Amino acid sequence: MFITFEGIEGSGKTSVLDRLCPALSDEGISFVRTREPGGSELGRALRAMLLDGRTSLTNEAELFLYLADRAQHARQVIAPALERGDLVISDRYIDSTLCYQGHGRGMDLDRLIDLNNFAVGGLWPDLTLIFDLDPEISLKRARRRNIEEGIEVTQGRYEAERLDFHRRIRRGYLALAEQYPQRCRTVDASRPFDDVYYHVTQILEGHGISLDE
Ligand code: TYD
């Protein structure tokens, strides 16, 4: 089974994964935890380029780097793990491109779906958990984390643009959840962490993955 975790930054998906994975190990479930960008060796080099902010990228070049990352990741990491019978959980996958590059940057969604299909050879997730949160809350969380880690805090116009961008992305995720109700489950990520985690375990339970809590 192939599961993806999706949502805007600061929605808590990575923290849930940090708690979930040891619980899966305790149950003796064989799984692979992976992420995008950066789930393969090539991907780690691409991740540095995509996220360091120093390399200037056009929107189109950025898209193709995400797709290159995904093509390698799907074929070299995800498909072999699924063939071995492992559960695969990826922090971000195709829906991130549909929401960030599509809804966020305004690229055509049908074209993005075609390009993604080509990149991964039709390997879509069986289940996608969408961590839904108001970007105002997630940006506050991110800002707090930055202050704690001593990283510069951005304010002003850039922040307002970011908020607007993330609002579009959130709407994109909610639209996906409506469009693919079989595959997507929405998790209310504004609730306390334990409740969010519990909801996730309930969803997994509904898909045959039981965790002792
Ligand atoms: P990351 O540091 O992994 O953040 P997070 O913890 O929020 O997942 O950064 C991933 C960033 O890359 C995030 O801003 C979303 C963006 N992204 C895209 O724009 N398109 C994509 O296809 C993917 C996979 C990620």
XYZ file of N, CA and C and ligand atoms in Angstrom:
664
model
N 0.831 -1.196 0.000
C 0.000 0.000 0.000
C 0.876 1.261 0.000
N 0.435 2.224 -0.761
C 1.205 3.472 -0.919
C 0.370 4.635 -0.372
N 0.906 5.264 0.675
C 0.188 6.359 1.348
C 1.000 7.650 1.223
N 0.323 8.752 0.960
C 1.032 10.032 0.947
C 0.432 10.982 1.984
N 1.316 11.819 2.538
C 0.914 12.852 3.489
C 1.078 14.190 2.788
N 0.030 14.994 2.819
C 0.054 16.262 2.090
C -0.498 17.390 2.954
N -0.158 18.613 2.578
C -0.685 19.784 3.271
C 0.295 20.933 3.156
N -0.163 22.104 3.585
C 0.734 23.268 3.531
C 1.829 23.121 4.594
N 2.858 23.939 4.454
C 3.948 23.908 5.448
C 3.400 24.217 6.834
N 3.936 23.524 7.824
C 3.517 23.800 9.202
C 2.186 23.157 9.561
N 1.703 22.246 8.705
C 0.408 21.619 9.003
C 0.573 20.429 9.941
N 1.803 20.069 10.242
C 2.035 19.029 11.253
C 2.207 17.627 10.692
N 2.215 17.484 9.359
C 2.291 16.133 8.791
C 3.603 15.437 9.146
N 4.687 16.207 9.155
C 5.981 15.583 9.444
C 6.051 15.151 10.914
N 5.477 15.957 11.811
C 5.458 15.572 13.230
C 4.635 14.309 13.446
N 3.522 14.199 12.714
C 2.707 12.982 12.836
C 3.513 11.778 12.350
N 4.233 11.954 11.244
C 5.067 10.858 10.725
C 6.132 10.450 11.739
N 6.700 11.452 12.422
C 7.737 11.157 13.415
C 7.189 10.277 14.541
N 5.908 10.432 14.836
C 5.339 9.598 15.895
C 4.813 8.281 15.336
N 4.301 8.349 14.119
C 3.684 7.170 13.517
C 4.708 6.078 13.201
N 5.862 6.476 12.683
C 6.808 5.466 12.182
C 7.320 4.534 13.274
N 7.699 5.065 14.449
C 8.086 4.126 15.513
C 6.923 3.191 15.904
N 5.694 3.716 15.846
C 4.536 2.878 16.184
C 4.368 1.755 15.155
N 4.623 2.045 13.903
C 4.550 1.002 12.860
C 5.628 -0.054 13.110
N 6.831 0.423 13.470
C 7.920 -0.527 13.765
C 7.530 -1.422 14.933
N 6.931 -0.826 15.977
C 6.516 -1.618 17.146
C 5.536 -2.707 16.768
N 4.716 -2.432 15.759
C 3.738 -3.428 15.311
C 4.362 -4.464 14.387
N 5.651 -4.268 14.070
C 6.325 -5.208 13.165
C 5.913 -5.028 11.711
N 5.384 -3.842 11.392
C 4.964 -3.582 10.002
C 6.179 -3.121 9.206
N 6.433 -3.782 8.053
C 7.572 -3.353 7.248
C 7.163 -2.200 6.362
N 7.844 -1.102 6.536
C 7.455 0.102 5.800
C 8.684 0.887 5.377
N 8.476 1.764 4.408
C 9.516 2.702 3.988
C 8.948 4.099 4.168
N 9.659 4.930 4.929
C 9.263 6.339 5.052
C 10.135 7.138 4.091
N 9.490 7.922 3.271
C 10.263 8.687 2.319
C 9.632 10.067 2.140
N 10.243 10.894 1.290
C 9.694 12.238 1.147
C 10.087 12.855 -0.197
N 9.395 13.919 -0.525
C 9.743 14.705 -1.716
C 9.802 16.183 -1.336
N 10.667 16.958 -1.951
C 11.727 16.442 -2.813
C 12.800 15.770 -1.967
N 13.559 14.844 -2.604
C 14.721 14.281 -1.923
C 14.616 12.837 -1.495
N 13.746 12.042 -2.147
C 13.590 10.649 -1.734
C 14.572 9.676 -2.381
N 15.423 10.172 -3.269
C 16.423 9.304 -3.914
C 17.757 10.041 -3.874
N 18.808 9.376 -4.353
C 20.111 10.049 -4.340
C 20.078 11.283 -5.258
N 19.545 11.083 -6.465
C 19.400 12.231 -7.373
C 18.539 13.307 -6.706
N 17.466 12.837 -6.080
C 16.524 13.756 -5.455
C 17.162 14.621 -4.386
N 18.134 14.060 -3.665
C 18.766 14.861 -2.616
C 19.556 16.020 -3.220
N 20.161 15.776 -4.358
C 20.865 16.873 -5.041
C 19.845 17.897 -5.561
N 18.729 17.398 -6.100
C 17.695 18.310 -6.611
C 17.065 19.105 -5.470
N 16.880 18.441 -4.338
C 16.265 19.123 -3.184
C 17.085 20.351 -2.787
N 18.402 20.173 -2.756
C 19.267 21.290 -2.372
C 19.040 22.456 -3.341
N 18.963 22.114 -4.636
C 18.772 23.152 -5.650
C 17.394 23.828 -5.516
N 16.390 23.009 -5.210
C 15.025 23.540 -5.148
C 14.794 24.408 -3.920
N 15.405 24.028 -2.805
C 15.019 24.690 -1.552
C 16.040 25.686 -1.007
N 17.231 25.762 -1.597
C 18.216 26.649 -0.956
C 17.963 28.133 -1.238
N 17.095 28.405 -2.254
C 16.730 29.801 -2.505
C 17.816 30.588 -3.220
N 18.996 30.002 -3.405
C 20.074 30.748 -4.050
C 20.061 30.550 -5.560
N 19.596 29.329 -5.991
C 19.568 29.071 -7.420
C 18.322 29.721 -7.997
N 18.507 30.602 -8.983
C 17.331 31.236 -9.566
C 16.657 30.258 -10.526
N 15.347 30.073 -10.368
C 14.611 29.084 -11.156
C 13.370 29.721 -11.754
N 13.111 29.465 -13.025
C 11.810 29.869 -13.555
C 10.782 28.862 -13.032
N 9.510 29.221 -13.104
C 8.468 28.307 -12.640
C 8.524 26.984 -13.399
N 8.825 27.069 -14.709
C 8.842 25.852 -15.531
C 10.018 24.966 -15.148
N 11.179 25.601 -14.931
C 12.361 24.819 -14.540
C 12.111 24.162 -13.181
N 11.494 24.904 -12.290
C 11.178 24.362 -10.962
C 10.285 23.127 -11.108
N 9.260 23.255 -11.947
C 8.344 22.129 -12.156
C 9.108 20.888 -12.623
N 9.988 21.067 -13.602
C 10.683 19.904 -14.148
C 11.671 19.303 -13.147
N 12.179 20.112 -12.248
C 13.042 19.534 -11.202
C 12.201 18.686 -10.236
N 11.019 19.179 -9.871
C 10.144 18.359 -9.018
C 9.767 17.062 -9.737
N 9.516 17.168 -11.040
C 9.123 15.973 -11.798
C 10.296 14.997 -11.942
N 11.504 15.526 -12.123
C 12.684 14.650 -12.216
C 12.879 13.926 -10.884
N 12.743 14.683 -9.801
C 12.842 14.102 -8.459
C 11.833 12.960 -8.318
N 10.608 13.232 -8.766
C 9.517 12.252 -8.589
C 9.717 11.030 -9.485
N 10.164 11.241 -10.712
C 10.359 10.116 -11.635
C 11.364 9.131 -11.041
N 12.456 9.684 -10.521
C 13.503 8.837 -9.940
C 12.994 8.153 -8.664
N 12.310 8.931 -7.861
C 11.791 8.454 -6.576
C 10.774 7.317 -6.782
N 9.829 7.540 -7.708
C 8.769 6.545 -7.931
C 9.357 5.228 -8.434
N 10.296 5.335 -9.369
C 10.796 4.118 -10.019
C 11.903 3.432 -9.227
N 12.731 4.242 -8.534
C 13.889 3.651 -7.859
C 13.596 3.288 -6.398
N 12.655 3.990 -5.787
C 12.425 3.787 -4.353
C 11.020 3.218 -4.091
N 9.991 3.901 -4.595
C 8.626 3.523 -4.209
C 8.203 2.194 -4.848
N 8.331 2.094 -6.176
C 7.863 0.862 -6.853
C 8.580 -0.387 -6.318
N 9.924 -0.368 -6.156
C 10.572 -1.577 -5.631
C 10.095 -1.928 -4.215
N 9.866 -0.913 -3.386
C 9.395 -1.186 -2.019
C 8.008 -1.826 -2.050
N 7.149 -1.321 -2.929
C 5.801 -1.892 -3.033
C 5.884 -3.324 -3.551
N 6.796 -3.566 -4.480
C 6.964 -4.926 -5.006
C 7.431 -5.891 -3.925
N 8.244 -5.385 -2.987
C 8.679 -6.235 -1.858
C 7.541 -6.480 -0.876
N 6.466 -5.738 -1.028
C 5.339 -5.887 -0.110
C 5.384 -4.916 1.057
N 6.290 -3.949 1.008
C 6.360 -2.964 2.085
C 5.250 -1.923 1.942
N 4.890 -1.365 3.079
C 4.038 -0.183 3.090
C 4.965 0.996 2.775
N 4.523 1.889 1.909
C 5.336 3.075 1.613
C 4.563 4.314 2.052
N 5.229 5.170 2.823
C 4.605 6.433 3.220
C 5.504 7.572 2.764
N 4.974 8.425 1.934
C 5.767 9.549 1.439
C 5.213 10.881 1.943
N 6.131 11.678 2.490
C 5.808 13.034 2.916
C 5.869 13.879 1.627
N 4.713 14.134 1.029
C 4.521 14.830 -0.257
C 4.737 13.897 -1.454
N 3.944 14.193 -2.502
C 4.054 13.464 -3.786
C 3.307 14.301 -4.829
N 2.638 13.646 -5.765
C 2.027 14.353 -6.903
C 1.135 15.527 -6.478
N 0.343 15.336 -5.432
C -0.598 16.396 -5.051
C 0.108 17.696 -4.668
N 1.358 17.604 -4.191
C 2.094 18.838 -3.891
C 2.291 19.651 -5.163
N 2.600 18.979 -6.266
C 2.771 19.703 -7.531
C 1.435 20.277 -8.006
N 0.366 19.479 -7.869
C -0.939 19.987 -8.310
C -1.315 21.232 -7.509
N -0.991 21.228 -6.213
C -1.403 22.358 -5.368
C -0.425 23.527 -5.423
N 0.883 23.254 -5.326
C 1.853 24.365 -5.306
C 2.055 24.963 -6.701
N 2.381 24.082 -7.673
C 2.635 24.618 -9.010
C 1.311 24.920 -9.733
N 0.282 24.092 -9.482
C -1.016 24.302 -10.126
C -1.780 25.447 -9.469
N -2.353 25.175 -8.317
C -3.176 26.201 -7.657
C -2.340 27.391 -7.189
N -1.116 27.126 -6.726
C -0.274 28.204 -6.201
C 0.273 29.096 -7.299
N 0.923 28.481 -8.285
C 1.574 29.275 -9.325
C 0.731 29.421 -10.589
N -0.419 28.778 -10.608
C -1.356 28.985 -11.721
C -1.078 28.147 -12.961
N -0.333 27.061 -12.840
C -0.116 26.208 -14.017
C -1.336 25.332 -14.270
N -1.492 24.966 -15.548
C -2.683 24.219 -15.967
C -2.719 22.819 -15.322
N -3.838 22.527 -14.646
C -3.906 21.289 -13.863
C -3.912 20.032 -14.727
N -4.640 20.072 -15.856
C -4.681 18.870 -16.708
C -3.287 18.540 -17.233
N -2.563 19.596 -17.608
C -1.200 19.364 -18.096
C -0.325 18.789 -16.974
N -0.507 19.321 -15.771
C 0.299 18.813 -14.645
C -0.008 17.341 -14.370
N -1.276 16.975 -14.509
C -1.644 15.565 -14.277
C -0.986 14.678 -15.335
N -1.029 15.127 -16.604
C -0.390 14.358 -17.686
C 1.107 14.198 -17.441
N 1.768 15.303 -17.103
C 3.219 15.256 -16.897
C 3.567 14.340 -15.710
N 2.759 14.423 -14.667
C 3.004 13.559 -13.510
C 2.801 12.090 -13.859
N 1.752 11.811 -14.602
C 1.500 10.422 -15.020
C 2.677 9.875 -15.797
N 3.206 10.720 -16.683
C 4.355 10.306 -17.478
C 5.562 10.073 -16.565
N 5.784 11.002 -15.632
C 6.953 10.917 -14.749
C 6.934 9.631 -13.920
N 5.779 9.254 -13.411
C 5.739 8.129 -12.461
C 5.182 6.846 -13.082
N 4.870 6.884 -14.365
C 4.320 5.690 -15.009
C 3.004 5.258 -14.374
N 2.204 6.234 -13.976
C 0.863 5.924 -13.455
C 0.838 5.446 -12.004
N 1.940 5.606 -11.285
C 1.964 5.147 -9.885
C 1.380 6.214 -8.946
N 0.079 6.109 -8.712
C -0.612 7.046 -7.806
C -0.765 6.400 -6.438
N -0.892 7.220 -5.389
C -1.071 6.643 -4.049
C -2.431 5.946 -3.908
N -2.473 4.985 -2.981
C -3.754 4.335 -2.654
C -4.543 5.204 -1.689
N -3.811 5.926 -0.861
C -4.457 6.749 0.172
C -3.642 8.021 0.371
N -4.332 9.152 0.453
C -3.658 10.433 0.687
C -4.307 11.128 1.874
N -3.498 11.456 2.868
C -4.008 12.209 4.014
C -3.682 13.676 3.800
N -4.710 14.493 3.808
C -4.524 15.923 3.595
C -4.674 16.638 4.935
N -3.578 17.210 5.406
C -3.585 17.941 6.681
C -4.056 19.355 6.388
N -5.263 19.634 6.845
C -5.868 20.922 6.503
C -5.748 21.910 7.657
N -5.245 23.095 7.320
C -5.015 24.114 8.346
C -5.059 25.484 7.691
N -5.609 26.459 8.429
C -5.578 27.841 7.964
C -4.113 28.293 7.889
N -3.671 28.792 6.733
C -2.260 29.176 6.597
C -1.825 30.232 7.594
N -2.782 31.025 8.081
C -2.397 32.020 9.075
C -1.848 31.330 10.332
N -2.484 30.220 10.685
C -2.021 29.466 11.863
C -0.681 28.794 11.548
N -0.579 28.194 10.356
C 0.658 27.467 10.052
C 1.834 28.434 9.922
N 1.594 29.638 9.372
C 2.694 30.602 9.271
C 3.119 31.090 10.654
N 2.124 31.225 11.545
C 2.461 31.603 12.928
C 3.336 30.526 13.561
N 2.940 29.252 13.330
C 3.733 28.145 13.879
C 5.147 28.183 13.309
N 5.246 28.403 11.991
C 6.562 28.418 11.341
C 7.411 29.561 11.879
N 6.741 30.723 12.090
C 7.453 31.894 12.600
C 8.006 31.614 14.003
N 7.140 30.960 14.813
C 7.568 30.641 16.181
C 8.774 29.695 16.146
N 8.693 28.706 15.238
C 9.792 27.745 15.114
C 11.079 28.467 14.688
N 10.929 29.416 13.763
C 12.100 30.159 13.306
C 12.721 30.967 14.440
N 11.846 31.591 15.252
C 12.374 32.372 16.374
C 13.134 31.447 17.330
N 12.511 30.271 17.603
C 13.163 29.321 18.516
C 14.515 28.867 17.973
N 14.573 28.733 16.639
C 15.822 28.253 16.036
C 16.757 29.389 15.636
N 16.348 30.628 15.964
C 17.196 31.781 15.685
C 17.299 32.129 14.211
N 16.307 31.671 13.413
C 16.326 31.985 11.980
C 15.565 33.294 11.766
N 16.040 34.076 10.807
C 15.436 35.383 10.545
C 13.933 35.239 10.243
N 13.140 36.135 10.769
C 11.697 36.072 10.552
C 11.309 37.091 9.487
N 10.599 36.619 8.441
C 10.223 37.547 7.368
C 8.901 38.220 7.715
N 8.793 39.471 7.311
C 7.562 40.206 7.593
C 7.170 41.040 6.387
N 6.059 41.726 6.512
C 5.692 42.706 5.502
C 5.101 42.101 4.240
N 5.449 42.705 3.108
C 4.813 42.364 1.845
C 5.036 40.894 1.469
N 6.266 40.441 1.660
C 6.597 39.063 1.317
C 5.711 38.094 2.105
N 5.543 38.421 3.378
C 4.712 37.590 4.250
C 3.254 37.566 3.747
N 2.749 38.740 3.353
C 1.368 38.823 2.862
C 1.219 38.009 1.574
N 2.221 38.084 0.706
C 2.181 37.302 -0.531
C 2.199 35.816 -0.224
N 3.020 35.479 0.752
C 3.121 34.076 1.142
C 1.786 33.559 1.650
N 1.114 34.427 2.426
C -0.166 34.037 2.990
C -1.165 33.768 1.871
N -1.183 34.647 0.902
C -2.098 34.506 -0.217
C -1.787 33.233 -1.022
N -0.511 33.004 -1.268
C -0.052 31.803 -1.978
C -0.518 30.539 -1.235
N -0.322 30.537 0.065
C -0.702 29.356 0.849
C -2.214 29.182 0.954
N -2.933 30.301 0.885
C -4.404 30.182 0.869
C -4.849 29.469 -0.401
N -4.207 29.811 -1.521
C -4.557 29.137 -2.792
C -4.211 27.647 -2.719
N -3.082 27.362 -2.093
C -2.664 25.958 -1.984
C -3.647 25.179 -1.112
N -4.044 25.794 -0.017
C -5.018 25.119 0.854
C -6.310 24.829 0.095
N -6.788 25.829 -0.631
C -8.019 25.626 -1.416
C -7.808 24.505 -2.427
N -6.600 24.446 -2.988
C -6.274 23.384 -3.943
C -6.404 22.005 -3.306
N -5.849 21.873 -2.116
C -5.937 20.578 -1.428
C -7.388 20.205 -1.139
N -8.176 21.196 -0.717
C -9.571 20.892 -0.400
C -10.324 20.497 -1.662
N -9.962 21.127 -2.783
C -10.595 20.767 -4.053
C -10.213 19.335 -4.447
N -8.957 18.975 -4.212
C -8.526 17.601 -4.530
C -9.299 16.575 -3.701
N -9.475 16.911 -2.411
C -10.195 15.998 -1.516
C -11.607 15.754 -2.045
N -12.190 16.800 -2.626
C -13.541 16.640 -3.189
C -13.519 15.861 -4.489
N -12.458 16.102 -5.254
C -12.370 15.476 -6.573
C -12.038 13.989 -6.478
N -11.236 13.620 -5.484
C -10.823 12.213 -5.342
C -11.237 11.669 -3.968
N -12.539 11.575 -3.719
C -12.971 11.162 -2.380
C -12.564 9.725 -2.028
N -12.319 8.889 -3.028
C -11.911 7.500 -2.748
C -10.516 7.456 -2.130
N -9.649 8.312 -2.678
C -8.234 8.266 -2.299
C -7.893 9.222 -1.148
N -8.576 10.361 -1.075
C -8.160 11.415 -0.137
C -8.994 11.452 1.139
N -8.308 11.646 2.253
C -8.972 11.869 3.542
C -8.426 13.171 4.118
N -9.329 14.034 4.575
C -8.889 15.301 5.152
C -8.769 15.166 6.671
N -7.688 15.701 7.204
C -7.475 15.681 8.649
C -7.478 17.133 9.124
N -8.285 17.439 10.136
C -8.312 18.798 10.669
C -7.062 19.015 11.530
N -6.092 19.722 10.948
C -4.789 19.864 11.599
C -4.744 21.037 12.575
N -5.910 21.705 12.774
C -5.919 22.813 13.735
C -6.142 22.273 15.146
N -6.499 20.997 15.240
C -6.797 20.427 16.564
C -5.492 20.090 17.298
N -5.588 19.820 18.621
C -4.366 19.480 19.365
C -3.672 18.256 18.746
N -2.367 18.230 18.865
C -1.563 17.220 18.190
C -2.049 15.789 18.468
N -2.381 15.484 19.731
C -2.814 14.114 20.054
C -4.087 13.738 19.305
N -4.985 14.713 19.148
C -6.240 14.450 18.424
C -5.957 14.207 16.944
N -5.048 15.010 16.396
C -4.691 14.856 14.983
C -4.092 13.466 14.771
N -3.189 13.095 15.663
C -2.529 11.795 15.553
C -3.564 10.667 15.647
N -4.491 10.821 16.606
C -5.523 9.798 16.789
C -6.371 9.661 15.520
N -6.740 10.794 14.939
C -7.532 10.755 13.701
C -6.782 9.987 12.607
N -5.483 10.257 12.510
C -4.673 9.571 11.493
C -4.686 8.058 11.739
N -4.522 7.659 12.997
C -4.503 6.208 13.280
C -5.869 5.578 12.960
N -6.945 6.352 13.172
C -8.283 5.836 12.840
C -8.422 5.609 11.330
N -7.923 6.562 10.580
C -7.994 6.428 9.115
C -7.185 5.203 8.674
N -5.995 5.055 9.256
C -5.155 3.912 8.870
C -5.833 2.604 9.249
N -6.447 2.607 10.400
C -7.176 1.423 10.861
C -8.250 1.027 9.842
N -8.921 2.045 9.319
C -9.941 1.811 8.289
C -9.354 1.222 7.011
N -8.033 1.309 6.883
C -7.361 0.732 5.715
C -6.525 -0.480 6.107
N -6.895 -1.084 7.212
C -6.261 -2.352 7.586
C -4.922 -2.221 8.284
N -4.562 -1.000 8.714
C -3.292 -0.841 9.438
C -3.622 -0.490 10.882
N -3.529 -1.492 11.756
C -3.920 -1.279 13.146
C -2.706 -0.996 14.004
N -2.850 0.025 14.831
C -1.758 0.395 15.736
C -2.275 0.304 17.163
N -1.443 -0.259 18.009
C -1.789 -0.376 19.405
C -1.550 0.961 20.069
N -2.597 1.595 20.609
C -2.317 2.908 21.249
C -2.588 2.827 22.732
P 10.044 20.786 2.916
O 11.197 21.430 3.596
O 10.092 19.325 2.686
O 8.748 21.245 3.667
P 7.525 20.512 4.301
O 7.991 20.101 5.666
O 6.485 21.560 4.316
O 7.144 19.346 3.426
O 9.830 21.587 1.553
C 9.097 21.167 0.541
C 8.725 22.404 -0.224
O 8.641 22.090 -1.620
C 7.381 22.933 0.176
O 7.414 24.349 0.174
C 6.473 22.501 -0.943
C 7.389 22.477 -2.125
N 6.985 21.536 -3.176
C 6.436 21.999 -4.353
O 6.271 23.218 -4.541
N 6.083 21.116 -5.329
C 6.261 19.771 -5.186
O 5.927 18.985 -6.103
C 6.834 19.293 -3.965
C 7.065 17.818 -3.764
C 7.187 20.206 -2.979
